[in-house]
Each structure stands twice: as structure tokens, then as C-alpha cells.
Amino acid sequence: MKRVPTLLCAACAWVFLFVVGCGPTGGISGPDDVASAPDSGDDTLVMPEIVADVADGHGDIDVPRPMRRYTYRAIAGISMGGAAAIFGATKPELFDLVGALGGYIDITYLYHMMSTQILGGFCDREQILANLEHIDDWTRDDLMCGPAPVESPWEREVDFNHWTYSLNGGDLHRGFYVTAFIDFIIAFGNAAGYNPESPLLAAGLPADWAERSARERCENPLRIGYPHNLNREYNPDGRFDLVTVCDGPVAVGCTDDDPPLCGEDHPDYWELMGTWNPEGPHTIPIDFVLAVDFNENGRRDFGEPIVLNACERFYDWGEDGCPNEYEDGFGGCLDEPRADGGIHDPNGDDYHPIWNPLGTEGDGRYQVGEPFYDYGLDGVQAPEPEAMDYGEGNGVFDCAPHRVAAEKIDPRLNILAMPIEELERIDWWIDGGIRDVLNSAYGSLHTMGALLARNQDVGFYEGFVGMQNSLHPHGDPGRFVEELPHLDLSAEAIGKNVHIAYGDPDATLAQIRIEGNGGHVGDASEIMHRALSLFVWAGQRWPDLPLERGGRIDSRQNQQKTIYTEALDSRFNFLISLPPGYFEEQNSEVRYPVLYFLHGHGQEPVGGLGPAMVVLHQFMNQGLLPKIITVMPDGRCCYRDSETGLRECSCAKSNTPGMRSCVDPECRGPHETCAIRDIPSDRLTRECINAAFFQNAITDRYGRTDQIHVMRYGDALLDLIHWVDDNYRTKHEALHPSLD
């Protein structure tokens, strides 16, 4: 059963009336007007054979199974911790339940958003050249032609020079964005281009560039010439050099002659805090992209575009190789355009995350059958062999290697390919704010669409309580926490898989900006509702879990521990929260399910879940929630000690100023037997900027790859899962009649 007709076609249906028209993976719809058929005489335009098996069998109706295997493990996370969806999709045999509270779980959509919005929005080359004398005047309207049209009211309208500033989930200024993007690249590799010398750096930058100080890189931008400066959209002739880019936080007002407009009192404060400031300070290198230096002044100016050489250029026309205006309505292609322009998608292949998740036209991904230019990642046909770039002339469609690797772990694509017996034994819980700075509510719909494509039941909701289409529509928002344990969150009641877009559509500006309604983590009530709802949902989805009152809650309930793992060649830090009564004699044979909860970027293992765990333990104690073990792994990256060479992965604040307290990384025994030493902070350097995204790293913060064999943060998490099973009373795998 698909719940989308009953839950989406009501008040929230307007959200999905916007036709999805994602650009190609490389961020460009095609080198020419896509309304025109390509010149079949151009032998450089590859026109592959049409593949008839569009869905590859994924759309078949699957027969429900009477019995279901339960591992009694769940994995979930918030923000960066939404990487839990990757584990659930790539290691489905390990988990029964997968939750992502926000986060950017659909990698394909994330790359589309980055290329067309966050790193895009520039005018075409001709318009830029016509306005070179004003290229750094951020007050003009003719220097930026973005943002790109959004596909949903749940998306922010942004371009490279205008990001969304927010205080929800941290001080999300431009500098914060850049550091988070760099950490993402450290985990997944640079998807904006390909530099064979470094997984981190833009093409043409020397391998040691990121090892130079940020000050040196920003004060002395590097110019990149031919052939690394080629780009089909902005520099096809190689006339201009490319230049390195630096960004930084913005200060608004606060000048001696303008005190009334200082800081947040400035009427345009929120907009200006997200705007590229031509006057600086530009102190944070953005080494994964370059800009075209049109005015040849040796630095990036406001109207100069960011170059994206991510994929070969292609026409996103779908596997029929035919744009709508040429479609014949039977899966084929006409010789002349239709009189009606094909606006109604005659072949029915237009992609939409919900209404047509198996559509291939406009889905932002290349499929066999779509025409492409085999000119390499820069999109320019090389005038001589030495100018040929990655993939050029090899007869197949190519994208940057790290982009291809990252998309292989995309939850959406893995759900489409997952064996049905594994797919049917996993329940998904996904939420996202309708004002999230990186569009998590809308982006996650693409992943949920993959479940719909596999004929899986999905319930879509607007918020948690008190709205017509919310999870608890007739409830009192002020009593939701009290009422939550009594709600029926079974698959029969709310859907096997659940998507919640939280945020009040009618919230005031103050509620949005100050309180964070619908934001990255939400306002105070939304934060609590998100965490508690996930746990109550999980407790109701496992069979054979009695609701029992009682159980002592004592100081041993929450334990900060470390284990040694070869994946890091060091100790791995985590917090384990045991249910009430775990240590009581009468429960010595009782076994418990486990929920692994992954924290967000900038958080520590306990993160913002501490208050929620207090409430959850009370729920368990009162018999309102089954007793569950919760494990919160550390998603921060390790330090390297410049003096000893050791990788210090379990460090905390020290009581001694200027020091960090670190568990001995060479200790192989139980945590309690390991020495804790104080190490001078100036000897310790993180191998990423802040956090590791719970993935095996592709590089370190300097673009080096010599240590990635011990930067396997994803493998460390898997080691932790097995260690917990060996050292705590976790519930054994079992077969039960499905609760769906």
C-alpha cells in the first residue's frame, strides 16, 4: 500500500506540483538549447542505444512474507549523522530500522543542489564580459543571474554569493559552510572536479597546496593556466586563467559612524550575513573549486563564476534519448517537434521524486540512451592530445571518480537495487525541516521515492502535532511529549516508512529566525519532538519487547568508553546509555535491542540528545517505552601528535589550560585499564576540520592519502557494533511474524 495518494494529495499536495527539472550531474542541461534536437551529423555527440528495461525490475509488485528476520539493531542520526541512511542502505543485513533526522541523505540530490544552487547562479560568459567594469559591485542586479529556480517551496533560493544565514544548529555563517563542505570532501572526495594529485583539490592545484597556511593561500591566490583552465561554459578557449578562492565570515555594521545599524540591528543583517563580501575578510580557502579571473586582477571578484568540471556534458532527456517536444507518446522519438511542444511528457518519463521516481528525464543523472559529448570533464574538445582531460574520447560517459564512488553509496540508488527480502525487513524514519539551510525536507523525498518505486508503503506527514496532516493532527502541541508514548506508530497506523516535514508554514519571521521553526534542527519543541518520536517509533516496531514498569536509574546508566580498533589504529570513543534496571540481579538474563545514534557536525557523542535521554529513561521506567540500549559513537576525526606520530582519537578537554586529555591510543585492553595523558594542544592537529561523517576517509585535510588506511571511520563504527554485541546483553537475532 502506498500512502502517498491519501496523505499527499490533501493540503500538502501543492508542494509537489512543481515539476522536477534537475540539471545534469555536471550542473549544465546541455551545451545548446535543449528544446532543439542535437545535430546528428556531429560525430562527437554520442547517441547510445536505447535501453528498454527502464526500471530493471524494480517496479515489480513484491509478495509480502509472513515471517521477518529481526536483528534488534537500529541506526539513526541527526544532521551529519544522517549518514545512518548510508549504513542502512549499504549494510541492510545489520539493521531493522533506519532513521535520519535531517541530514543530506540523498547524495544525487545533494550534488545537484551544490552545482545548480550553492556553487552556481552566475550569468553567462557574454553578460559577465559586458559588465567587467562592475564585476566586484555586489549591489548591482546584473552580475548574478541566479538563484536557479527551485523545485519546491521547501528549498532555499541561493547562489554562490548568497547563502542562507541561520543560527539554528549553530552559527551557520559562510565560513561554517565552507569548513563543513571540506569535511564532506575529506569523507567522500571532491565531486566538483578531478585532480589526480589530490582527492581534495581542484584540478591544476599542486599536491602540497593545502599544506600551506590559510593566510598564505588567501593572501597569494594561485593562477591556473592552460589546459587546466578549460571549461565549456565560461572559458572554452582557455583565454583566462582560473584563480583560487577564499571566503570568510561576514561582519555587518558596527562601524564608528554607523552605530544604529550595528550587527543584528541592521535591517538587512540576515541577508548580508550570508552574502559574499567583496571587501573581505577572505581568510578561509575553498580549495576544491576555482573561479575564472575575467578581469585578470589575480583574485576572485563578486561576479566571477565558480568553475565546475564534474561530468561530461549531456542532455538529460531520459533513456528514450528524446526530449518531451519530440516524444511520440509510445516511447519513441519523432523527427519533428510536436505541435503542442510536448509539455505533457508524452512518453511519461519525466522524473519526479514522488509521482514518477523511476523517470529518467530530468533526474540529474546520466542514463544509457541519453546523448553526451565525449569531451572530458571540462566539456571542451581538446585541440591537441596533451590538452585532453579525464574521460575524453573514451566512448563512455564519465564523471569525476570520487563523485561516481560517492553515488554508489547513495541510499536512493541502493534502495532501488536492494534484494527485496532485505528491503522489506527495514523500516525507515526520515524527517527534515521545511526551512533547513540545505533543503533536507525536500532532498530526502528523493530517497523516499525510491521506496515508493519498490512498492513500499510510505506515510508522508507535515510536522508532528496539531496540523491537519501532522503525525498527531488533533493533539495539543503543549502535551505532545506526554501523549507521544500512547500514540499508535505501527506500520498499519502511520505507514511502514515515514517522512515528516516539520515546521509551521505560517510561522512568523521571529519564530523562523530567532526560534528556528522548521530550521536545520528546529525550535525547542521540534528538537525534542524529533528525538523522542524516533525512539518511540523504534520501540513499537520491534516485536517481543514487553512494556515493564520499574528499573533503577543510577550513575552507571550512561558510560563514556573507548575501544581499540585497527580501522583507526587507535581508541574509538563512544557513549553507551543502558536502560533502567540493566544492572539489577533479576534482569541479569534480559537482553535488549540497540539503537546506534550518530551525532551532528560540531557535536560530541552525547550532543543534544542528553535531555531527550533523561525523558526516554523515564518513559522506560514508567513502562511507556520498551527498554533499549542506546550507543552514540564519536563522529569527530582523530588528532595527530606532531611529536610522537600517534593518532589520538579519544581526546577531551583537560582541566589543565592548553592541554587535551587523551586515552592512550596503543592500549588494547578494556577502557578502564587505559592510561589517560595530558598532551599539549599545540602538538595536536585534526586530520579533518571537525568531523568525519562516519565514513572511511578519502583524504586528510591537506589532500594527503598516505594515512587513509587508518582513517576508516565507517569501519570503526562497524567494529563498535560487533564489540557491543560481544560485551553487553544485546538481543539475539530472531524470526517473528512481521509487524507490518
PDB file of N, CA and C in Angstrom, residues 5 23 25 82 107 138 147 260 262 308 415 444 541 599 609-610 626 634 672 696:
ATOM      1  N   PRO A   5      -1.121   8.783  -1.996  1.00  0.00           N
ATOM      2  CA  PRO A   5      -2.334   9.426  -2.501  1.00  0.00           C
ATOM      3  C   PRO A   5      -3.176  10.047  -1.402  1.00  0.00           C
ATOM      4  N   GLY A  23      19.092  19.678 -13.393  1.00  0.00           N
ATOM      5  CA  GLY A  23      20.088  19.739 -14.451  1.00  0.00           C
ATOM      6  C   GLY A  23      20.901  18.465 -14.440  1.00  0.00           C
ATOM      7  N   THR A  25      24.144  15.905 -14.008  1.00  0.00           N
ATOM      8  CA  THR A  25      25.022  15.737 -12.865  1.00  0.00           C
ATOM      9  C   THR A  25      26.103  16.793 -12.840  1.00  0.00           C
ATOM     10  N   GLY A  82      22.878  11.858   9.681  1.00  0.00           N
ATOM     11  CA  GLY A  82      22.008  11.255   8.687  1.00  0.00           C
ATOM     12  C   GLY A  82      22.739  10.244   7.827  1.00  0.00           C
ATOM     13  N   ILE A 107      22.468  11.582  -1.950  1.00  0.00           N
ATOM     14  CA  ILE A 107      23.718  12.142  -2.458  1.00  0.00           C
ATOM     15  C   ILE A 107      23.534  12.709  -3.863  1.00  0.00           C
ATOM     16  N   TRP A 138      28.757  44.348  -5.530  1.00  0.00           N
ATOM     17  CA  TRP A 138      27.746  43.399  -5.076  1.00  0.00           C
ATOM     18  C   TRP A 138      26.350  44.014  -4.996  1.00  0.00           C
ATOM     19  N   PRO A 147      19.274  32.997  -8.097  1.00  0.00           N
ATOM     20  CA  PRO A 147      19.482  31.549  -7.970  1.00  0.00           C
ATOM     21  C   PRO A 147      18.720  30.753  -9.012  1.00  0.00           C
ATOM     22  N   PRO A 260      23.846  52.832  14.896  1.00  0.00           N
ATOM     23  CA  PRO A 260      22.468  52.320  14.955  1.00  0.00           C
ATOM     24  C   PRO A 260      22.247  51.080  14.097  1.00  0.00           C
ATOM     25  N   CYS A 262      24.362  48.563  13.735  1.00  0.00           N
ATOM     26  CA  CYS A 262      25.375  47.583  14.108  1.00  0.00           C
ATOM     27  C   CYS A 262      24.765  46.193  14.271  1.00  0.00           C
ATOM     28  N   LEU A 308      32.849  24.436 -12.529  1.00  0.00           N
ATOM     29  CA  LEU A 308      32.512  23.068 -12.160  1.00  0.00           C
ATOM     30  C   LEU A 308      32.779  22.159 -13.355  1.00  0.00           C
ATOM     31  N   ILE A 415      18.613   1.509  -2.405  1.00  0.00           N
ATOM     32  CA  ILE A 415      17.256   1.009  -2.173  1.00  0.00           C
ATOM     33  C   ILE A 415      16.689   0.421  -3.463  1.00  0.00           C
ATOM     34  N   SER A 444      15.293  14.680   0.982  1.00  0.00           N
ATOM     35  CA  SER A 444      15.032  13.313   1.425  1.00  0.00           C
ATOM     36  C   SER A 444      13.828  12.697   0.719  1.00  0.00           C
ATOM     37  N   ARG A 541       8.237  -0.750  16.819  1.00  0.00           N
ATOM     38  CA  ARG A 541       8.467  -1.529  15.600  1.00  0.00           C
ATOM     39  C   ARG A 541       9.171  -2.857  15.862  1.00  0.00           C
ATOM     40  N   HIS A 599      25.714  11.560  15.896  1.00  0.00           N
ATOM     41  CA  HIS A 599      25.511  12.984  16.172  1.00  0.00           C
ATOM     42  C   HIS A 599      25.812  13.843  14.953  1.00  0.00           C
ATOM     43  N   LEU A 609      21.406  15.188  22.619  1.00  0.00           N
ATOM     44  CA  LEU A 609      20.474  14.126  22.974  1.00  0.00           C
ATOM     45  C   LEU A 609      20.369  13.922  24.480  1.00  0.00           C
ATOM     46  N   GLY A 610      21.229  14.609  25.250  1.00  0.00           N
ATOM     47  CA  GLY A 610      21.217  14.411  26.694  1.00  0.00           C
ATOM     48  C   GLY A 610      19.861  14.604  27.341  1.00  0.00           C
ATOM     49  N   PRO A 626       9.618   0.372  25.579  1.00  0.00           N
ATOM     50  CA  PRO A 626      10.477  -0.782  25.874  1.00  0.00           C
ATOM     51  C   PRO A 626      11.882  -0.326  26.249  1.00  0.00           C
ATOM     52  N   ASP A 634      31.475   8.493  18.421  1.00  0.00           N
ATOM     53  CA  ASP A 634      32.114   9.787  18.179  1.00  0.00           C
ATOM     54  C   ASP A 634      32.347   9.945  16.681  1.00  0.00           C
ATOM     55  N   GLU A 672      38.853   0.812  31.036  1.00  0.00           N
ATOM     56  CA  GLU A 672      39.231   1.156  32.408  1.00  0.00           C
ATOM     57  C   GLU A 672      40.706   0.935  32.689  1.00  0.00           C
ATOM     58  N   ASN A 696      34.685   6.071   5.850  1.00  0.00           N
ATOM     59  CA  ASN A 696      36.109   5.877   5.592  1.00  0.00           C
ATOM     60  C   ASN A 696      36.605   7.053   4.761  1.00  0.00           C
TER      61      ASN A 696
END
